[in-house]
Amino acid sequence: MKNLLKYFVVLAAAMLVVWAAAACSQPTPQVIEKVVEKPVEKIVEKIVEKPVEKIVEKIVEKPVEKIVEKVVAPTAAPQPPVARLEILAIPGYAAGPNAITTTVKYITDTAVGERSATAALYTTGLTNVPISVPVKLQVSAVDPKNTGKPTWTLSAKPVGSKATVITNTANLNVVQFIPDLVGAYVVNVNLRNDAGLTSATQYAFFNAGAYIGVTAGNCKQCHAKYTEEWAKTGHATLFSKELDNKVDGPLGIKPGPAGYITHYSETCTRCHTTGWYPAPFNGSGGYWDAKAAAKWTFPTWKQIDAAWLKTGPSNWDAAPAAVKNMGVIGCETCHGPAAEHVKNGAKVMQASLDDGVCNQCHGSAANHSRGWQLENSKHSAGATFEEIKGPARQVCMRCHGGEGFISFVANPKSSGAWSVEEGSIGCAVCHDPHSEENAFQLRIVGKPLEIPFEVKKDVGLSAICFTCHNARVNSDDFAAGKTTSTPHYSSIAELISDTGGVTYGQTLPNSPHGMMVGVAPIPNPAAADDPGAAKFLFSKPGDTKGNAPGPCVTCHMTAPLSDAKDPNYLKVGGHSFNTVSPDGKFDYGASCKTCHGDVKDFNLKAKADYDGNGKVEGVQDEMKGLLTTLWKALEAKGVKKTETGYPYATLPQGADAKIRNAWFNFRLVYGVMWGTTTGAGNEGKAAAVHNFKRAVALLQLSYKDLTGQDVPNATLMK
């Protein structure tokens, strides 16, 4: 009976609320109170001894407020979708989505005869494109909940062109067209949703042209500096060297099963020449067209070996000028066809830092997978990358934008000259496509640029890493009151260099990583069994001196996993730069093996209880415990956490040096802060790995200076 009474009371209360809502333009508790002279909740609570929300929630599984909201809330008017149009960069990978493939015939061995192979072609993703080659586009909805069916149109094309938009019934959002004449093309698309609403039309403009080549186009006439630098790179010389086996031969490669030293065939040249588009995609004047016009046949393995052994002529020297002109990875490979630019001054050439340009070749196969690795990096466009806008934050662009970093390297002391264009840190940001001055064409090697402390030694290939991954503020300057800035998100350059932090006049202990890791070239274990392998890791084959990789490269770019079936394949090591898988579940300890054995968990057991919790835990757990202890002490002094925005805490009015110094060290050790997309759960993990001893000492000293006593029950780091 009591339950039945409750039911009718609840039903009546709900009806009363709905009636009040219908009678008023904006129902409020005050309206209901005026009608019944007492809040509904109180009446029901008195009768049934339970708030109406709880009973209604139990019966209808939704609070009264939600019922009212559903009854009186106006239905939002349907909105048209918002379309996003992209030009797809297609890597030369036959198994990839949207691959462009054809069959080519070639000869490697005259005794065996002609062979056939499926070849994957590529596109740059630029709007300066070759004729006769497919251009692929993709449309998507900005809001995945409000999408629609696309309508594609080739709305402009040269007079006489027969080009059309070719749709794929399996995926209407991806289409292609093949420009057949030199000139301008425009593709437009919109999305129409189920409500019959259509998005604003999106347009893509293209210039289609033909290849001319670096030599025939006389690129050096206007671009002498870049052309001269490029001529020294592997991009300019690889094809000519391979034709005479000057790449494999000097390394002492033993003859393979067929008896030949070389392995180089015409299928390899697709990444070593300009405009490698065989039939039915020929006609743009690239390598295959040049070869056909000159009636030149690619040399066999026997001829290539003979050139190396000097028992036959040089295949490169004997090649026609037209083939040599296209037998380079030339300007047009990355900037698009230049014939109209050279002949008529057409302003069609493009320069892009998009990874798709490099991934034409460097993301095209298992042995050319750097682009695939980079996609799993936080540097990648696919990763979360903070957008920096406005002149007040222009200094941030030295590391938070691709163009910003390049302009910083060119003019490191003038932030006003740094580009503010948004963009990720891709291939051509760290590597200069035109210059061979530094190893691997890196923009910075040896000494970092404009960092807040003096590096005591050459850090080799890691100098470019140091340049961004530092605290941005000198610890001594902060302690002396010369600056109020606190450490940036990453202070790893300092920690790995045995410096950084407010030291309170003490000489701090340091872990041996900075002193030992990457200071000299590292012998390559594979060289013992493979005479063609590089003698040193992080060095090119044939390099007898090797490169000092520095600590960053040694650990973060160790050889990636080779088993394609491994769930962490391409996600750790190499150009992923990850030592921990993106999902945080796998620690890749390959680089640790020499000193620490088979490391599968970076939370190695500490030697003592440094956080004073009565347990000897892993180094990362000890670090987390110390940070928690110091934070509580900071809170007791009036420091308050702010979830977002630098510096992620507010200090009390008139905070003294003790508070400021402790907060400085807390931030330096903590690393990427709370409130950021990658800060959750970080809590000093990186500091624990890079320099555990120094990080512990900084936190313990900070606690003592702040509170007047040592960390309770903790073993002090010495």
XYZ file of C-alpha atoms in Angstrom:
718
model
C 0.000 0.000 0.000
C 2.816 2.348 0.930
C 4.559 1.692 -2.411
C 1.280 2.293 -4.275
C 0.849 5.589 -2.437
C 4.383 6.566 -3.406
C 3.643 5.769 -7.034
C 0.525 8.009 -7.186
C 2.272 10.816 -5.347
C 5.191 10.662 -7.751
C 2.871 10.519 -10.746
C 0.945 13.534 -9.484
C 4.152 15.422 -8.816
C 5.469 14.705 -12.282
C 2.169 15.824 -13.859
C 2.277 18.996 -11.817
C 5.795 19.764 -12.989
C 4.859 19.156 -16.611
C 1.752 21.350 -16.258
C 3.819 24.134 -14.772
C 6.355 23.802 -17.563
C 3.680 23.979 -20.233
C 2.097 27.020 -18.612
C 5.319 29.008 -18.348
C 7.806 30.039 -21.005
C 10.694 29.084 -18.729
C 9.757 26.729 -15.846
C 11.642 27.437 -12.629
C 11.483 26.141 -9.060
C 9.968 29.515 -8.101
C 7.000 29.014 -10.471
C 6.246 25.599 -9.044
C 6.638 26.911 -5.499
C 4.091 29.664 -6.217
C 1.521 27.148 -7.514
C 1.664 24.700 -4.636
C 2.938 27.122 -1.971
C 5.662 24.669 -1.148
C 8.345 23.018 -3.284
C 7.188 19.691 -4.736
C 10.303 18.046 -3.373
C 9.404 18.967 0.203
C 5.776 17.700 -0.060
C 6.815 14.388 -1.527
C 9.745 14.111 0.864
C 7.380 14.567 3.798
C 4.913 11.942 2.535
C 7.240 9.296 1.195
C 10.454 10.263 3.029
C 12.493 10.377 -0.167
C 13.211 13.249 -2.628
C 11.062 13.087 -5.722
C 14.109 13.086 -7.979
C 15.303 9.799 -6.518
C 11.911 8.081 -6.846
C 11.272 9.332 -10.362
C 14.806 8.424 -11.302
C 14.240 4.922 -9.984
C 10.932 4.508 -11.839
C 11.663 6.187 -15.133
C 15.483 6.176 -14.925
C 15.623 9.887 -15.625
C 15.525 12.908 -13.241
C 12.470 15.196 -13.277
C 14.576 18.020 -14.701
C 15.359 15.871 -17.738
C 11.659 15.067 -18.245
C 10.772 18.744 -18.150
C 13.669 19.569 -20.432
C 12.457 17.000 -22.915
C 8.885 18.335 -22.797
C 9.597 22.051 -23.090
C 13.004 22.332 -24.781
C 12.646 23.492 -28.372
C 13.967 21.098 -30.975
C 17.161 22.422 -32.514
C 16.761 23.256 -36.172
C 18.684 20.914 -38.498
C 21.971 22.356 -39.663
C 23.761 21.804 -42.976
C 26.966 19.778 -42.786
C 30.357 21.441 -42.995
C 32.597 19.830 -45.614
C 36.375 19.472 -45.522
C 38.161 18.823 -48.843
C 41.655 17.300 -48.968
C 44.065 16.545 -51.784
C 45.496 13.124 -51.036
C 49.219 12.441 -51.126
C 49.582 8.845 -52.317
C 52.736 6.949 -51.298
C 54.238 4.412 -53.653
C 52.811 1.498 -51.666
C 50.835 -1.069 -53.618
C 48.962 -2.414 -50.579
C 47.954 1.011 -49.318
C 44.515 2.586 -49.600
C 43.949 4.507 -52.832
C 47.130 3.014 -54.330
C 47.992 3.821 -57.938
C 49.507 0.773 -59.624
C 50.533 -0.460 -63.042
C 52.535 -3.319 -64.522
C 56.044 -2.717 -65.839
C 58.404 -4.970 -67.769
C 62.113 -4.956 -67.057
C 65.289 -7.022 -67.381
C 67.733 -7.841 -64.603
C 69.458 -10.866 -66.075
C 69.817 -11.461 -69.813
C 69.898 -15.205 -69.232
C 66.536 -15.127 -67.488
C 64.980 -12.560 -69.764
C 62.196 -10.060 -69.333
C 60.101 -9.971 -66.181
C 56.929 -8.205 -65.094
C 56.185 -6.521 -61.800
C 53.420 -4.466 -60.249
C 54.712 -0.999 -59.518
C 53.071 1.481 -57.153
C 53.184 5.108 -58.205
C 52.842 8.182 -56.027
C 51.530 11.724 -55.830
C 52.672 14.659 -53.703
C 49.353 16.044 -52.501
C 50.282 19.394 -54.074
C 48.133 21.396 -56.496
C 50.950 21.554 -59.088
C 50.495 18.169 -60.749
C 51.706 16.262 -63.836
C 49.364 15.568 -66.713
C 48.302 11.947 -67.307
C 48.638 11.054 -63.598
C 45.597 10.541 -61.306
C 44.845 13.257 -58.758
C 42.926 11.923 -55.770
C 40.707 13.949 -53.448
C 38.729 13.175 -50.321
C 35.823 14.949 -48.676
C 34.713 14.469 -45.087
C 32.343 16.155 -42.670
C 33.868 18.317 -39.951
C 31.171 16.960 -37.629
C 31.009 13.167 -38.022
C 27.436 13.269 -36.665
C 26.295 15.576 -39.433
C 27.584 14.221 -42.689
C 25.987 13.635 -46.055
C 26.270 12.333 -49.583
C 28.868 14.137 -51.703
C 28.286 15.698 -55.095
C 31.490 16.140 -57.104
C 32.029 18.379 -60.121
C 34.997 19.135 -62.354
C 33.850 22.708 -62.808
C 36.770 24.033 -64.870
C 39.305 22.519 -67.229
C 41.314 23.516 -70.324
C 39.501 23.777 -73.641
C 39.537 20.373 -75.304
C 40.132 18.419 -72.098
C 38.176 15.202 -71.707
C 38.952 14.825 -68.015
C 36.086 13.843 -65.711
C 35.643 13.101 -62.035
C 35.835 9.356 -61.521
C 33.907 8.123 -58.488
C 34.360 4.936 -56.533
C 31.068 3.266 -55.683
C 32.688 1.623 -52.664
C 33.647 5.020 -51.244
C 31.901 8.069 -52.678
C 33.984 10.359 -50.484
C 37.164 9.637 -52.481
C 37.391 10.481 -56.181
C 40.026 11.081 -58.807
C 40.490 12.887 -62.083
C 43.302 12.615 -64.605
C 44.380 15.932 -66.138
C 44.957 15.276 -69.823
C 46.043 18.728 -70.996
C 48.337 21.389 -69.623
C 46.324 24.050 -67.815
C 44.053 24.839 -64.866
C 41.456 22.526 -63.334
C 38.924 23.123 -60.564
C 37.169 20.388 -58.591
C 34.317 21.262 -56.250
C 32.220 19.223 -53.836
C 29.432 19.617 -51.308
C 27.655 17.331 -48.862
C 23.863 16.920 -48.663
C 22.517 15.400 -45.446
C 19.347 13.416 -44.734
C 17.483 16.623 -43.864
C 18.095 17.846 -47.404
C 20.539 20.540 -46.299
C 23.666 21.140 -48.345
C 27.087 22.274 -47.170
C 28.935 25.235 -48.573
C 30.825 24.182 -51.692
C 34.513 23.407 -51.266
C 36.964 23.983 -54.129
C 40.379 22.649 -55.116
C 42.385 24.440 -57.814
C 45.082 22.650 -59.824
C 47.747 23.513 -62.373
C 48.664 20.538 -64.547
C 51.907 20.567 -66.473
C 54.875 18.617 -67.811
C 58.332 17.837 -66.461
C 61.423 19.546 -67.842
C 64.283 18.364 -65.581
C 66.934 20.164 -63.520
C 69.485 20.336 -66.357
C 67.173 21.133 -69.271
C 65.239 23.554 -67.103
C 68.453 25.333 -66.073
C 67.197 25.633 -62.503
C 70.556 26.939 -61.315
C 70.054 30.142 -63.306
C 67.541 31.429 -60.746
C 68.085 29.056 -57.840
C 71.859 28.748 -57.785
C 72.252 28.331 -54.020
C 69.673 25.580 -53.672
C 70.744 23.799 -56.846
C 74.403 23.800 -55.802
C 73.567 22.389 -52.371
C 71.161 19.810 -53.788
C 73.779 18.557 -56.284
C 75.833 17.180 -53.358
C 72.977 15.163 -51.852
C 71.968 11.574 -52.413
C 68.859 12.891 -54.135
C 71.059 14.125 -56.961
C 73.554 11.265 -57.171
C 71.902 7.999 -56.154
C 70.669 6.918 -59.589
C 74.025 7.565 -61.280
C 75.911 5.670 -58.560
C 73.565 2.693 -58.625
C 73.874 2.316 -62.413
C 77.570 1.571 -61.912
C 77.173 -0.230 -58.559
C 79.074 2.476 -56.680
C 76.715 2.066 -53.737
C 76.816 -1.688 -53.164
C 80.154 -2.523 -54.747
C 82.459 -0.602 -52.369
C 80.814 -2.253 -49.369
C 82.114 -5.654 -50.351
C 78.723 -7.216 -51.052
C 79.137 -10.863 -51.924
C 77.493 -12.187 -55.094
C 73.918 -13.335 -54.566
C 72.335 -16.622 -55.698
C 72.330 -15.460 -59.312
C 76.042 -14.710 -59.122
C 75.690 -10.935 -59.351
C 76.846 -8.388 -56.805
C 74.189 -5.780 -57.543
C 70.474 -6.078 -56.908
C 69.542 -2.821 -58.638
C 66.750 -3.052 -61.177
C 64.376 -0.730 -62.957
C 61.716 -1.164 -60.267
C 64.110 0.498 -57.793
C 64.397 3.578 -59.936
C 60.840 4.725 -59.277
C 62.149 6.546 -56.201
C 65.498 7.600 -57.702
C 64.312 9.499 -60.785
C 61.987 12.362 -61.674
C 58.506 11.725 -63.080
C 58.580 7.915 -62.896
C 55.218 7.315 -64.562
C 55.095 4.356 -66.990
C 52.123 3.526 -69.231
C 49.241 4.109 -68.957
C 50.264 7.140 -66.878
C 53.095 8.306 -69.146
C 53.052 11.488 -71.197
C 54.171 14.071 -68.638
C 57.774 14.078 -69.867
C 59.315 12.222 -66.939
C 61.768 9.323 -66.736
C 59.791 6.772 -68.786
C 59.085 9.287 -71.534
C 62.729 10.347 -71.669
C 63.872 6.753 -71.839
C 61.428 5.942 -74.649
C 62.361 9.049 -76.651
C 66.067 8.197 -76.382
C 65.426 4.473 -77.054
C 67.545 3.654 -74.008
C 67.404 0.285 -72.268
C 68.078 -0.009 -68.562
C 71.302 -2.032 -67.963
C 71.237 -5.628 -66.764
C 72.848 -6.854 -63.556
C 75.763 -8.139 -65.613
C 76.342 -4.718 -67.140
C 76.081 -2.980 -63.746
C 78.621 -5.356 -62.185
C 80.927 -4.951 -65.173
C 80.894 -1.179 -64.696
C 81.910 -1.587 -61.048
C 84.620 -4.150 -61.845
C 85.741 -1.914 -64.737
C 85.404 -4.820 -67.165
C 82.768 -2.827 -69.006
C 81.840 0.797 -69.683
C 80.120 3.126 -67.248
C 76.378 2.829 -67.707
C 75.876 6.361 -66.451
C 78.431 7.849 -68.803
C 76.853 6.006 -71.705
C 73.303 7.103 -70.858
C 71.693 9.706 -73.163
C 71.469 13.277 -71.907
C 67.670 13.051 -71.741
C 67.888 10.081 -69.355
C 70.504 11.798 -67.197
C 68.253 14.843 -67.044
C 65.524 12.741 -65.437
C 67.891 10.346 -63.652
C 67.861 12.374 -60.431
C 65.452 13.044 -57.581
C 65.142 16.570 -58.874
C 63.361 19.788 -57.943
C 60.153 18.704 -59.649
C 59.857 15.556 -57.528
C 59.008 17.721 -54.530
C 57.801 20.966 -56.128
C 55.782 19.670 -59.081
C 56.281 19.909 -62.876
C 58.194 23.007 -64.004
C 57.956 23.142 -67.810
C 55.378 25.966 -67.804
C 57.266 27.753 -65.048
C 60.505 27.677 -67.042
C 59.091 28.384 -70.485
C 56.353 30.878 -69.675
C 57.130 32.096 -66.172
C 53.964 30.486 -64.827
C 53.748 30.813 -61.039
C 52.790 27.211 -60.452
C 55.684 25.841 -58.373
C 54.969 24.838 -54.791
C 56.973 24.236 -51.624
C 55.326 22.195 -48.896
C 56.474 20.837 -45.543
C 53.722 18.239 -45.623
C 55.028 14.739 -44.953
C 53.150 13.443 -47.983
C 55.815 14.931 -50.244
C 58.547 12.851 -48.604
C 56.322 9.815 -48.116
C 56.089 9.352 -51.859
C 59.219 7.264 -51.326
C 60.019 7.294 -47.603
C 56.629 5.856 -46.683
C 56.312 3.418 -49.515
C 57.473 -0.013 -48.302
C 58.613 -2.033 -45.316
C 62.232 -1.063 -45.981
C 61.206 2.550 -46.593
C 58.926 2.982 -43.605
C 60.187 6.119 -41.893
C 57.008 7.918 -42.862
C 54.916 5.171 -41.289
C 56.961 5.413 -38.095
C 56.593 9.189 -37.993
C 52.809 8.879 -38.066
C 53.052 7.406 -34.555
C 55.178 10.281 -33.309
C 53.939 13.277 -31.338
C 55.723 15.342 -33.991
C 53.296 14.091 -36.615
C 50.361 16.020 -38.033
C 48.183 13.124 -36.932
C 49.157 13.669 -33.308
C 47.857 16.339 -30.945
C 49.943 19.404 -31.676
C 49.318 22.680 -29.913
C 48.266 25.547 -32.150
C 50.114 28.756 -31.327
C 48.618 32.046 -32.485
C 49.244 35.738 -31.967
C 52.379 37.885 -31.798
C 52.589 37.549 -28.007
C 53.417 33.885 -28.456
C 55.554 34.163 -31.554
C 58.546 32.908 -29.575
C 56.733 29.584 -29.221
C 56.851 29.033 -32.968
C 60.528 28.098 -32.892
C 59.369 24.627 -31.840
C 55.599 24.575 -32.336
C 55.518 25.102 -36.085
C 57.448 23.597 -38.975
C 58.034 26.902 -40.741
C 58.697 28.494 -37.370
C 61.536 26.101 -36.613
C 63.143 26.539 -40.032
C 62.964 30.319 -39.760
C 64.389 30.097 -36.238
C 67.392 28.086 -37.458
C 67.976 30.695 -40.163
C 67.727 33.605 -37.721
C 67.956 32.232 -34.165
C 68.226 35.537 -32.295
C 65.303 37.443 -33.799
C 61.902 36.048 -32.865
C 60.220 38.705 -34.972
C 61.536 36.912 -38.047
C 60.041 33.558 -37.097
C 57.063 32.297 -39.074
C 53.766 31.884 -37.216
C 52.289 29.512 -39.807
C 50.682 26.523 -38.125
C 52.220 23.160 -38.965
C 53.568 19.967 -37.462
C 57.206 18.951 -37.138
C 57.626 16.720 -40.163
C 60.435 15.296 -42.279
C 61.607 18.484 -43.988
C 61.591 20.412 -40.716
C 64.429 18.428 -39.134
C 66.063 17.449 -42.442
C 67.053 20.039 -45.049
C 66.149 18.553 -48.464
C 68.696 20.764 -50.226
C 71.784 20.505 -48.021
C 74.309 17.757 -47.352
C 76.334 19.893 -44.935
C 75.335 17.841 -41.876
C 74.914 14.105 -41.408
C 71.551 12.860 -42.680
C 70.899 16.396 -43.916
C 69.908 17.451 -40.388
C 69.543 21.168 -39.868
C 71.455 21.121 -36.550
C 74.258 18.767 -35.451
C 76.812 18.966 -32.643
C 75.848 22.070 -30.678
C 72.211 22.993 -29.977
C 70.928 26.425 -30.942
C 69.905 29.070 -28.400
C 69.277 26.937 -25.337
C 69.332 28.342 -21.776
C 72.468 26.535 -20.601
C 75.915 25.774 -21.950
C 76.348 22.272 -23.314
C 79.697 20.983 -22.105
C 80.214 18.596 -24.992
C 79.209 17.886 -28.553
C 75.908 15.990 -28.451
C 76.125 14.844 -32.074
C 72.894 14.034 -33.868
C 70.895 14.855 -30.719
C 71.667 18.574 -30.961
C 68.489 19.156 -32.934
C 66.500 17.423 -30.164
C 68.158 19.529 -27.429
C 67.198 22.679 -29.311
C 63.506 22.191 -28.515
C 63.370 19.791 -25.591
C 64.726 22.119 -22.908
C 63.330 24.222 -20.054
C 63.596 27.572 -21.917
C 64.812 29.210 -18.686
C 68.163 29.214 -16.910
C 67.854 27.810 -13.385
C 70.600 30.040 -11.992
C 68.895 33.132 -13.401
C 65.651 32.099 -11.732
C 67.322 31.469 -8.372
C 69.007 34.870 -8.609
C 65.672 36.580 -9.306
C 66.596 37.617 -12.863
C 63.496 35.946 -14.294
C 60.142 34.716 -13.029
C 59.607 32.195 -15.836
C 59.264 28.565 -14.796
C 60.408 25.535 -16.819
C 58.758 24.635 -20.078
C 57.069 21.261 -20.439
C 60.304 19.439 -21.212
C 63.535 19.907 -19.265
C 65.135 16.750 -20.588
C 68.105 18.498 -22.217
C 69.083 19.852 -18.811
C 68.591 16.601 -16.929
C 70.476 14.477 -19.462
C 73.288 17.071 -19.364
C 73.633 16.848 -15.549
C 72.364 20.357 -14.986
C 69.157 22.292 -14.341
C 67.079 23.110 -11.295
C 67.601 25.324 -8.263
C 70.440 23.580 -6.416
C 70.481 25.648 -3.198
C 74.242 25.901 -3.505
C 74.688 22.126 -3.378
C 76.656 19.871 -5.738
C 74.077 17.350 -6.869
C 74.547 13.681 -7.753
C 73.747 12.619 -11.317
C 72.859 9.358 -12.995
C 75.428 8.174 -15.573
C 73.218 8.477 -18.664
C 74.439 11.906 -19.702
C 78.065 10.893 -19.297
C 77.841 7.559 -21.123
C 75.013 7.430 -23.631
C 75.741 8.329 -27.262
C 78.991 10.203 -26.648
C 80.825 8.166 -29.299
C 79.863 6.230 -32.447
C 78.171 2.938 -31.591
C 79.391 -0.210 -33.405
C 76.695 -1.919 -35.427
C 76.315 -5.595 -34.359
C 74.915 -6.486 -37.798
C 78.158 -5.472 -39.523
C 79.877 -8.671 -38.396
C 77.612 -10.825 -40.579
C 76.657 -8.333 -43.277
C 79.534 -6.594 -45.051
C 77.019 -4.227 -46.633
C 75.744 -2.973 -43.300
C 76.937 0.286 -41.801
C 79.930 -0.106 -39.500
C 78.264 2.110 -36.896
C 74.681 2.637 -35.840
C 73.204 5.983 -36.896
C 75.798 6.242 -39.659
C 75.672 5.557 -43.373
C 77.223 2.488 -45.015
C 80.808 3.180 -45.964
C 81.307 5.731 -43.164
C 84.511 4.623 -41.424
C 84.346 7.240 -38.633
C 80.699 7.109 -37.664
C 78.488 9.699 -36.017
C 78.130 10.348 -32.296
C 74.363 9.950 -31.921
C 74.046 11.698 -28.575
C 71.677 10.489 -25.847
C 68.341 11.373 -27.503
C 68.987 9.553 -30.763
C 70.603 6.555 -29.048
C 67.523 5.728 -26.998
C 64.608 7.217 -28.886
C 65.689 6.187 -32.379
C 67.000 2.719 -31.684
C 66.161 0.206 -34.421
C 62.374 -0.292 -34.592
C 60.663 -3.652 -34.295
C 60.996 -5.660 -37.498
C 58.105 -8.088 -37.065
C 55.124 -6.638 -38.923
C 52.811 -8.853 -36.859
C 53.940 -7.325 -33.584
C 51.187 -4.994 -32.274
C 53.840 -2.345 -31.608
C 55.410 -2.547 -35.064
C 56.236 0.991 -36.295
C 55.038 2.433 -32.964
C 58.352 2.392 -31.085
C 61.937 3.170 -32.075
C 63.122 4.728 -35.306
C 61.283 7.825 -36.472
C 58.405 7.223 -34.064
C 60.842 8.523 -31.407
C 58.835 6.489 -28.901
C 60.387 4.414 -26.146
C 56.883 3.819 -24.812
C 54.071 2.755 -27.148
C 51.387 5.386 -27.819
C 48.887 3.483 -25.657
C 51.383 3.478 -22.762
C 51.282 -0.294 -22.376
C 54.679 -1.254 -23.804
C 58.140 -0.090 -22.728
C 60.673 -0.602 -25.531
C 63.974 -1.227 -23.818
C 66.093 -2.261 -26.815
C 68.538 0.608 -26.287
C 68.948 -0.252 -22.590
C 70.110 -3.810 -23.172
C 73.860 -3.159 -23.230
C 73.882 -1.816 -19.660
C 70.653 -3.034 -18.069
C 69.904 -6.330 -19.783
C 66.448 -7.145 -21.085
C 64.383 -4.185 -19.851
C 60.646 -4.544 -20.273
C 59.597 -1.989 -17.671
C 61.264 1.407 -17.245
C 60.060 1.512 -13.657
C 63.257 -0.222 -12.513
C 63.493 -0.862 -8.796
C 65.157 1.953 -6.867
C 67.965 1.335 -4.399
C 66.180 2.896 -1.436
C 62.979 4.517 -0.206
C 63.385 8.108 -1.387
C 59.802 9.309 -0.912
C 59.518 8.075 2.694
C 56.426 5.920 2.278
C 58.099 2.894 3.867
C 58.545 0.956 0.619
C 61.371 0.622 -1.896
C 59.546 0.974 -5.207
C 60.330 1.500 -8.859
C 62.148 4.702 -9.809
C 59.039 6.154 -11.423
C 56.904 5.340 -8.396
C 59.484 6.907 -6.072
C 59.487 10.009 -8.251
C 55.692 10.213 -8.205
C 55.678 9.824 -4.435
C 58.221 12.608 -3.974
C 56.292 14.936 -6.264
C 53.114 14.240 -4.271
C 54.909 14.976 -0.992
C 56.370 18.235 -2.280
C 53.044 19.285 -3.777
C 51.276 18.846 -0.438
C 53.932 21.038 1.152
C 53.390 23.654 -1.561
C 49.627 23.524 -1.029
C 50.185 24.086 2.687
C 51.998 27.291 1.735
C 49.060 28.521 -0.339
C 49.951 27.246 -3.816
C 46.826 26.249 -5.752
C 46.514 24.026 -8.798
C 45.010 25.386 -12.019
C 44.012 22.660 -14.443
C 44.790 24.536 -17.645
C 47.176 27.211 -18.740
C 50.807 27.920 -18.020
C 52.157 27.748 -15.321
C 49.379 25.428 -14.030
C 49.367 26.842 -10.497
C 48.879 30.118 -8.675
C 51.304 31.165 -5.971
C 50.125 33.121 -2.923
C 50.444 36.889 -2.904
C 54.001 37.820 -1.999
C 55.307 34.249 -2.302
C 58.862 34.107 -0.983
C 61.926 32.548 -2.613
C 61.352 29.247 -0.815
C 57.951 28.793 -2.439
C 59.099 30.006 -5.836
C 62.198 27.787 -5.911
C 60.284 24.698 -4.779
C 57.636 25.312 -7.457
C 60.358 25.762 -10.087
C 61.939 22.404 -9.235
C 58.534 20.728 -9.022
C 57.739 21.807 -12.577
C 61.170 20.896 -13.896
C 60.889 17.335 -12.589
C 57.180 16.850 -13.242
C 57.610 17.428 -16.999
C 54.512 17.718 -19.178
C 51.996 19.200 -16.766
C 48.532 18.248 -15.639
C 45.812 19.836 -17.698
C 47.579 19.009 -20.977
C 46.630 16.188 -23.314
C 49.840 14.267 -22.601
C 50.381 15.305 -18.987
C 47.888 13.009 -17.292
C 49.783 10.311 -15.424
C 53.171 11.705 -16.423
C 54.303 12.844 -12.963
C 58.052 12.771 -13.461
C 58.321 9.503 -15.370
C 60.727 11.007 -17.915
C 62.877 12.619 -15.211
C 63.093 9.274 -13.410
C 64.553 7.645 -16.519
C 66.818 10.444 -17.764
C 68.451 11.489 -14.472
C 66.897 9.836 -11.423
C 69.550 10.930 -8.946
C 69.435 14.616 -9.811
C 65.634 14.713 -9.942
C 65.344 13.078 -6.507
C 67.935 15.431 -5.019
C 66.144 18.505 -6.408
C 62.813 17.478 -4.899
C 64.281 16.519 -1.538
C 66.244 19.765 -1.257
C 63.162 21.754 -2.241
C 61.099 20.062 0.452
C 63.700 20.796 3.107
C 64.069 24.435 2.116
C 60.287 24.879 2.025
C 59.406 23.099 5.292
C 62.608 23.278 7.306
C 62.951 19.495 7.543
C 63.958 16.536 5.405
C 61.332 14.396 3.688
C 60.020 12.302 6.594
C 61.390 8.744 6.760
C 63.085 9.068 3.356
C 66.577 8.013 2.379
C 68.341 11.144 1.190
C 69.951 11.091 -2.229
C 73.700 11.680 -2.089
